Amino acid sequence: MDFMQYWQISDMVTKTLFFLLLALSILSWVTGIVRVLQSRKLATNVADDLSQQLQARQSDLAGTDAATRRLVTEQTLLKHIGRYRFASERGLPILGTTAAIAPFIGLFGTVWGIFHALHNIGMSGQAGLGQVAGPVGEALIMTGLGIAVAIPAVVFYNLAVRINRRIMYQANDRAHDLLAQSTGLVDTTKVTASASQVHAATSSRSTTSETQHTNNYSNSVPKQL
């Protein structure tokens, strides 16, 4: 018996389960391909984009103290990392749900087909191959469809999760570098300002010392009559 013969003897429940599995399969394939492509693109651009986002805030931080600058930098980095995480997880619930429920939908179709086989045996009073071949074949087809829908969804889900982990690693790694650079810039500015103050104070003391030395020398010279 081919598939069309199984389709003709199937009832409305079996056909509904078939179309449900078909819709889940198409949805998981489209979602999985789009999710993997977008995650790969995000993994390539996440570090540079994070640097650009922080660079755009540097003008707002001009003239602020070290504590404020560090706080604003941390909040900016955390906000954009959260956005990257949210963007990278889009579509994953669809893949996870499809991978979880598709085998059970196929199993329900299997149970329904076996029920048909037992019903035919009860109605005919005979346990021949003709009474059970059609319903059992229908049950096996539903089992195979459930597994065929679940496997690609699992593969796409695991692949997307793996890429998303790389995205978060690159984003966190660049965030630590940017935070360290921001803190180092503040410290360098402080050191430069302190050095300028010390230099100015040293110059002032040197000038005062030279003035006093000149005055002392002038007082030590005998005045001419």
Short mmCIF file of C-alpha atoms in Angstrom, two decimals:
data_model
loop_
_atom_site.label_atom_id
_atom_site.label_comp_id
_atom_site.label_asym_id
_atom_site.label_seq_id
_atom_site.Cartn_x
_atom_site.Cartn_y
_atom_site.Cartn_z
CA MET A 1 0.00 0.00 0.00
CA ASP A 2 1.28 3.45 -0.89
CA PHE A 3 0.75 6.74 0.89
CA MET A 4 -2.42 7.63 -1.03
CA GLN A 5 -4.08 4.42 0.09
CA TYR A 6 -3.18 5.19 3.69
CA TRP A 7 -4.52 8.72 3.20
CA GLN A 8 -7.85 7.40 1.90
CA ILE A 9 -8.46 5.12 4.87
CA SER A 10 -7.37 7.72 7.47
CA ASP A 11 -10.00 9.67 9.37
CA MET A 12 -10.28 13.36 10.25
CA VAL A 13 -8.13 13.05 13.40
CA THR A 14 -5.23 11.53 11.51
CA LYS A 15 -5.46 14.11 8.74
CA THR A 16 -5.54 16.93 11.30
CA LEU A 17 -2.41 15.56 12.98
CA PHE A 18 -0.71 15.26 9.60
CA PHE A 19 -1.38 18.90 8.67
CA LEU A 20 -0.30 20.00 12.14
CA LEU A 21 3.02 18.18 11.78
CA LEU A 22 3.44 19.59 8.28
CA ALA A 23 2.89 23.16 9.55
CA LEU A 24 5.34 22.62 12.42
CA SER A 25 7.92 21.24 10.01
CA ILE A 26 7.69 24.23 7.64
CA LEU A 27 7.74 26.67 10.55
CA SER A 28 10.76 25.04 12.18
CA TRP A 29 12.74 24.93 8.94
CA VAL A 30 12.06 28.59 8.12
CA THR A 31 12.69 29.73 11.70
CA GLY A 32 15.82 27.61 12.04
CA ILE A 33 17.44 28.87 8.84
CA VAL A 34 16.63 32.52 9.58
CA ARG A 35 17.79 32.18 13.20
CA VAL A 36 21.12 30.61 12.28
CA LEU A 37 21.84 33.21 9.59
CA GLN A 38 20.97 36.14 11.86
CA SER A 39 22.98 34.69 14.75
CA ARG A 40 26.04 34.25 12.54
CA LYS A 41 25.72 37.85 11.34
CA LEU A 42 25.33 39.11 14.91
CA ALA A 43 28.35 37.10 16.04
CA THR A 44 30.43 38.82 13.37
CA ASN A 45 29.34 42.38 14.20
CA VAL A 46 28.61 42.31 17.92
CA ALA A 47 32.05 43.47 19.11
CA ASP A 48 32.33 46.38 16.68
CA ASP A 49 28.73 47.43 17.26
CA LEU A 50 29.26 47.48 21.03
CA SER A 51 32.33 49.70 20.58
CA GLN A 52 30.36 52.08 18.37
CA GLN A 53 27.49 52.28 20.85
CA LEU A 54 29.86 53.19 23.67
CA GLN A 55 31.78 55.64 21.50
CA ALA A 56 28.53 57.49 20.81
CA ARG A 57 28.13 58.10 24.55
CA GLN A 58 31.61 59.53 25.09
CA SER A 59 30.49 63.06 24.27
CA ASP A 60 27.87 62.88 27.05
CA LEU A 61 30.51 61.81 29.57
CA ALA A 62 32.86 64.73 28.98
CA GLY A 63 33.57 66.59 32.19
CA THR A 64 32.14 63.95 34.53
CA ASP A 65 33.98 62.41 37.44
CA ALA A 66 35.40 58.90 37.51
CA ALA A 67 32.53 57.30 39.44
CA THR A 68 29.87 58.74 37.14
CA ARG A 69 31.83 57.80 34.05
CA ARG A 70 32.26 54.21 35.18
CA LEU A 71 28.59 53.88 36.18
CA VAL A 72 27.31 55.22 32.86
CA THR A 73 29.73 53.00 30.94
CA GLU A 74 28.62 49.88 32.83
CA GLN A 75 24.93 50.67 32.35
CA THR A 76 25.42 51.28 28.63
CA LEU A 77 27.30 48.02 28.16
CA LEU A 78 24.76 46.00 30.15
CA LYS A 79 21.85 47.52 28.25
CA HIS A 80 23.27 46.67 24.83
CA ILE A 81 24.40 43.18 25.90
CA GLY A 82 20.83 42.52 27.06
CA ARG A 83 19.55 43.64 23.68
CA TYR A 84 21.98 41.33 21.91
CA ARG A 85 20.83 38.42 24.07
CA PHE A 86 17.18 39.14 23.34
CA ALA A 87 17.83 39.45 19.60
CA SER A 88 19.83 36.20 19.50
CA GLU A 89 17.07 34.22 21.25
CA ARG A 90 14.27 35.12 18.85
CA GLY A 91 12.73 32.00 17.32
CA LEU A 92 14.31 29.60 19.79
CA PRO A 93 11.00 28.96 21.61
CA ILE A 94 9.47 27.84 18.31
CA LEU A 95 12.30 25.40 17.67
CA GLY A 96 12.27 24.11 21.24
CA THR A 97 8.51 23.67 21.28
CA THR A 98 8.52 21.87 17.94
CA ALA A 99 11.31 19.54 19.04
CA ALA A 100 9.42 18.77 22.25
CA ILE A 101 5.87 18.20 21.01
CA ALA A 102 6.38 16.74 17.52
CA PRO A 103 7.27 13.21 18.75
CA PHE A 104 4.25 13.24 21.05
CA ILE A 105 1.96 14.30 18.21
CA GLY A 106 3.35 11.40 16.17
CA LEU A 107 2.87 9.11 19.16
CA PHE A 108 -0.74 10.20 19.47
CA GLY A 109 -1.23 9.34 15.79
CA THR A 110 0.34 5.95 16.47
CA VAL A 111 -2.03 5.26 19.34
CA TRP A 112 -4.95 6.37 17.21
CA GLY A 113 -3.92 4.03 14.40
CA ILE A 114 -3.58 1.09 16.77
CA PHE A 115 -7.02 1.93 18.12
CA HIS A 116 -8.34 1.68 14.58
CA ALA A 117 -6.69 -1.71 14.16
CA LEU A 118 -8.25 -3.04 17.35
CA HIS A 119 -11.60 -1.56 16.36
CA ASN A 120 -11.49 -3.34 13.00
CA ILE A 121 -10.64 -6.61 14.71
CA GLY A 122 -13.54 -6.16 17.09
CA MET A 123 -15.99 -5.30 14.30
CA SER A 124 -14.97 -8.16 12.01
CA GLY A 125 -14.22 -10.74 14.67
CA GLN A 126 -11.09 -11.73 12.78
CA ALA A 127 -7.45 -10.84 13.46
CA GLY A 128 -6.28 -11.16 9.89
CA LEU A 129 -3.70 -9.07 8.11
CA GLY A 130 -6.34 -7.24 6.13
CA GLN A 131 -7.96 -5.84 9.26
CA VAL A 132 -4.77 -4.54 10.87
CA ALA A 133 -2.44 -3.72 7.97
CA GLY A 134 -4.01 -0.36 7.11
CA PRO A 135 -4.35 1.07 10.65
CA VAL A 136 -0.92 -0.20 11.71
CA GLY A 137 0.67 1.33 8.61
CA GLU A 138 -1.12 4.58 9.39
CA ALA A 139 0.27 4.46 12.93
CA LEU A 140 3.83 3.88 11.72
CA ILE A 141 3.57 6.76 9.25
CA MET A 142 2.51 9.14 12.01
CA THR A 143 5.41 7.99 14.17
CA GLY A 144 7.87 8.60 11.35
CA LEU A 145 6.41 12.04 10.64
CA GLY A 146 6.72 13.06 14.28
CA ILE A 147 10.38 12.05 14.38
CA ALA A 148 11.09 13.67 11.00
CA VAL A 149 9.70 16.98 12.25
CA ALA A 150 11.49 16.87 15.62
CA ILE A 151 15.03 16.07 14.39
CA PRO A 152 15.62 19.22 12.26
CA ALA A 153 14.14 21.39 15.01
CA VAL A 154 16.59 19.91 17.54
CA VAL A 155 19.52 20.41 15.17
CA PHE A 156 18.63 24.04 14.44
CA TYR A 157 18.03 24.73 18.14
CA ASN A 158 21.40 23.36 19.25
CA LEU A 159 23.22 25.13 16.42
CA ALA A 160 21.59 28.47 17.26
CA VAL A 161 22.35 28.05 20.97
CA ARG A 162 25.99 27.33 20.16
CA ILE A 163 26.29 30.47 18.03
CA ASN A 164 24.51 32.54 20.69
CA ARG A 165 27.06 31.44 23.27
CA ARG A 166 29.80 32.75 21.03
CA ILE A 167 27.89 36.04 20.65
CA MET A 168 27.66 36.49 24.42
CA TYR A 169 31.33 35.58 24.87
CA GLN A 170 32.46 38.15 22.32
CA ALA A 171 30.12 40.81 23.70
CA ASN A 172 31.27 40.28 27.30
CA ASP A 173 34.92 40.15 26.28
CA ARG A 174 34.68 43.43 24.39
CA ALA A 175 32.66 44.99 27.23
CA HIS A 176 35.43 44.22 29.74
CA ASP A 177 38.01 45.73 27.40
CA LEU A 178 35.94 48.88 26.88
CA LEU A 179 35.33 49.26 30.60
CA ALA A 180 39.03 48.87 31.32
CA GLN A 181 39.88 51.44 28.65
CA SER A 182 37.33 53.87 30.05
CA THR A 183 38.70 53.49 33.58
CA GLY A 184 42.27 53.81 32.33
CA LEU A 185 41.38 56.98 30.46
CA VAL A 186 39.98 58.51 33.60
CA ASP A 187 43.06 57.51 35.62
CA THR A 188 45.37 58.90 32.95
CA THR A 189 43.50 62.20 32.99
CA LYS A 190 43.84 62.36 36.77
CA VAL A 191 47.54 61.59 36.65
CA THR A 192 48.10 64.26 33.99
CA ALA A 193 46.20 66.84 36.00
CA SER A 194 48.11 65.96 39.15
CA ALA A 195 51.42 66.16 37.33
CA SER A 196 50.50 69.60 36.00
CA GLN A 197 49.61 70.78 39.48
CA VAL A 198 52.86 69.43 40.89
CA HIS A 199 54.83 71.07 38.11
CA ALA A 200 53.09 74.38 38.72
CA ALA A 201 53.70 74.17 42.44
CA THR A 202 57.36 73.29 41.89
CA SER A 203 57.80 76.19 39.50
CA SER A 204 56.18 78.54 42.00
CA ARG A 205 58.46 77.38 44.80
CA SER A 206 61.51 77.72 42.54
CA THR A 207 60.56 81.29 41.62
CA THR A 208 60.02 82.18 45.26
CA SER A 209 63.35 80.65 46.22
CA GLU A 210 65.19 82.58 43.49
CA THR A 211 63.53 85.80 44.60
CA GLN A 212 64.54 85.26 48.19
CA HIS A 213 68.08 84.39 47.15
CA THR A 214 68.32 87.59 45.11
CA ASN A 215 67.03 89.67 47.99
CA ASN A 216 69.50 88.10 50.39
CA TYR A 217 72.35 88.77 47.98
CA SER A 218 71.28 92.37 47.58
CA ASN A 219 71.20 92.88 51.33
CA SER A 220 74.62 91.32 51.78
CA VAL A 221 76.31 93.76 49.33
CA PRO A 222 77.61 96.97 51.07
CA LYS A 223 75.67 99.98 50.10
CA GLN A 224 77.65 102.68 48.29
CA LEU A 225 77.81 106.10 49.95
#
